[in-house]
GROMACS .gro file of C-alpha atoms in nm:
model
  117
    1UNK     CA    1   0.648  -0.866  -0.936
    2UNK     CA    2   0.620  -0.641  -1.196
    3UNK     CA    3   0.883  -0.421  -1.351
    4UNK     CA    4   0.881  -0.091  -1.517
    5UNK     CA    5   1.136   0.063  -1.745
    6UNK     CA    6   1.170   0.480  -1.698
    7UNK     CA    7   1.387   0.664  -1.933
    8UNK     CA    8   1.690   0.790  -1.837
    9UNK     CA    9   1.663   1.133  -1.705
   10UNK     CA   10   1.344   1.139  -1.580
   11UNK     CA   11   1.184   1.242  -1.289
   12UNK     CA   12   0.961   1.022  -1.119
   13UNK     CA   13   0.687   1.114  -0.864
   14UNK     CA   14   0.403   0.885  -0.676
   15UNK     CA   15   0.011   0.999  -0.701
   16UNK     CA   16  -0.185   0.827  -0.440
   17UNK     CA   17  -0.594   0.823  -0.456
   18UNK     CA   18  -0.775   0.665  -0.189
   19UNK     CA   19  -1.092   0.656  -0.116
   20UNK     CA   20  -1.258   0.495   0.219
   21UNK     CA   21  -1.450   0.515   0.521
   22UNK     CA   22  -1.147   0.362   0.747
   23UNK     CA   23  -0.793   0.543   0.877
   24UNK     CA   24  -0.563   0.527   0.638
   25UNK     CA   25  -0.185   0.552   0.677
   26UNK     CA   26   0.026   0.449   0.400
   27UNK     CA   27   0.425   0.381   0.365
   28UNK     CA   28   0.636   0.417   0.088
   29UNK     CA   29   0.959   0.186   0.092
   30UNK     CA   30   1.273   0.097  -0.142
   31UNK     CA   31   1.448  -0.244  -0.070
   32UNK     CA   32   1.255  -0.300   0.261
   33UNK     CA   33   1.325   0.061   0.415
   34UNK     CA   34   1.033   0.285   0.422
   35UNK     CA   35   1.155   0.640   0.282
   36UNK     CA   36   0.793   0.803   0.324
   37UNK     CA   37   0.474   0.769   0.528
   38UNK     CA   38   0.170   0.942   0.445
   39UNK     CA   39  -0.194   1.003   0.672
   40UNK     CA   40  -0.323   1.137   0.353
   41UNK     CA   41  -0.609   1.049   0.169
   42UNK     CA   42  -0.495   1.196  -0.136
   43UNK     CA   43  -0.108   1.286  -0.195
   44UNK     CA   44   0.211   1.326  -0.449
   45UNK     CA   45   0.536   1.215  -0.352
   46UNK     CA   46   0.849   1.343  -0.572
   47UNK     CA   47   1.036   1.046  -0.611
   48UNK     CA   48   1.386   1.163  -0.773
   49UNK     CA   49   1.573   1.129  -1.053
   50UNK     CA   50   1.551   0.741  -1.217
   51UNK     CA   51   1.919   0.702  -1.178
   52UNK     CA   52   1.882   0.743  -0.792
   53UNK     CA   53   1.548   0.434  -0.838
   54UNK     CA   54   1.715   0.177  -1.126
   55UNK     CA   55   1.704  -0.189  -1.002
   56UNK     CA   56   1.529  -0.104  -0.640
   57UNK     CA   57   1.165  -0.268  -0.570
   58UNK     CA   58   0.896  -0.052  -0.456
   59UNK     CA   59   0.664  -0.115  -0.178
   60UNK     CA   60   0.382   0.128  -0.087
   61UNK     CA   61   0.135  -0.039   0.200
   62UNK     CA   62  -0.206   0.149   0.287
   63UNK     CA   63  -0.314   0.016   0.626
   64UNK     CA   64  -0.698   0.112   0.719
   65UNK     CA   65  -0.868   0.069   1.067
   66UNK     CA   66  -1.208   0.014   1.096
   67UNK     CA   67  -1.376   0.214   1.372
   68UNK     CA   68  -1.516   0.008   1.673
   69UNK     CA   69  -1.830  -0.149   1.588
   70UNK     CA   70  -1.814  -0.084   1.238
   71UNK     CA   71  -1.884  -0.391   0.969
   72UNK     CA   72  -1.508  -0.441   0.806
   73UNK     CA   73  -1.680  -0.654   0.529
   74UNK     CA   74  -1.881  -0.331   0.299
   75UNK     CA   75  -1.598  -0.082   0.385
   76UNK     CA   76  -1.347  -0.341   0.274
   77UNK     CA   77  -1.542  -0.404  -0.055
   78UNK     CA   78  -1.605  -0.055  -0.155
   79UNK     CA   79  -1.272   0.109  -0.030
   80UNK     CA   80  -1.046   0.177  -0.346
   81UNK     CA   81  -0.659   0.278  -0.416
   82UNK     CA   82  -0.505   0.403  -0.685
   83UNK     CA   83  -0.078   0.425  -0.697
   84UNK     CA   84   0.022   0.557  -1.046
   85UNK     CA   85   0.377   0.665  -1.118
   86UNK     CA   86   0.416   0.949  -1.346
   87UNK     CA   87   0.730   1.047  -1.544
   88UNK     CA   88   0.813   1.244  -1.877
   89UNK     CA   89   0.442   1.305  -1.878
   90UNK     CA   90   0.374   0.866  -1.883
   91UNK     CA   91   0.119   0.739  -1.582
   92UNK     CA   92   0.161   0.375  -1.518
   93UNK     CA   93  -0.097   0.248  -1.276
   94UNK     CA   94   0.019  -0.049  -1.067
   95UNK     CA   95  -0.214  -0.335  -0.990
   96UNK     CA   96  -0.334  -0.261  -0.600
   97UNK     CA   97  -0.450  -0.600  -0.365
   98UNK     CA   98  -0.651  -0.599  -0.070
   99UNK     CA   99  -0.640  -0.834   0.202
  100UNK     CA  100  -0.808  -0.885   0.539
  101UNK     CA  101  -0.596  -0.938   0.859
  102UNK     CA  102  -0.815  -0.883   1.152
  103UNK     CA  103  -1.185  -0.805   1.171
  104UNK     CA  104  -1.107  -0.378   1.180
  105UNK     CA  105  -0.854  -0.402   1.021
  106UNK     CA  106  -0.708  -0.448   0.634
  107UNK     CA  107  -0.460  -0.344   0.399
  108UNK     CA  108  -0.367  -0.249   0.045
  109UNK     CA  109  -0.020  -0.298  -0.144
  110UNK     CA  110   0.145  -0.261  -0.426
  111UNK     CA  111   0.484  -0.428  -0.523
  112UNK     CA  112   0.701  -0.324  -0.835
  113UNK     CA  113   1.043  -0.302  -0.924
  114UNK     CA  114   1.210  -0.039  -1.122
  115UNK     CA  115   1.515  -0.020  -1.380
  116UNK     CA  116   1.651   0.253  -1.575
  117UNK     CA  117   1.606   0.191  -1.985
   0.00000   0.00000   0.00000
């Protein structure tokens, strides 16, 4: 797991970019409890101050479905995510895996914590 240090003070908000054929619904979660679900392609999140984030881990999940009778395999392959946080006008990009768990359906995740410097 990764962790990022974000000055004290700032304010800290979530960009999401994803691009796909499948249905996408993604959650956002803080120590296992999800604090924000998006059906969005494309969204910002205002995450708070960094005092109300130092020393929690970040989840954020992107399920897709694959419609019926669709191949999984080249939607997989070309579907791409982007989660960047962005504070005091800083964009840190966290490193996004895919993974298979049925033949319509997949997921992408990202796993970070983050202190307070």
């Amino acid at each position: 797991m990764k962790t990022i240090s974000i000055p004290e003070g700032a304010q800290v908000k979530l960009q999401a970019v994803i691009s796909s054929d499948a249905i996408v619904a993604t959650n956002i979660s803080f120590n296992d409890v999800i604090v924000r679900q998006s059906k969005l392609y494309k969204f910002s999140i205002d995450l708070g101050d960094i005092s109300a984030l130092d020393n929690k881990e970040m989840s954020i999940v992107s399920s897709f479905f694959v419609p019926a009778g669709s191949n999984i395999t080249p939607i997989f392959n070309t579907t791409q995510v982007a989660y960047t946080l962005i504070y005091n006008d800083q964009r840190f990009e966290m490193t996004v895996e895919k993974q298979k768990i049925t033949p319509s359906f997949f997921i992408a995740y990202a796993y970070i914590k983050i202190v307070k410097s």
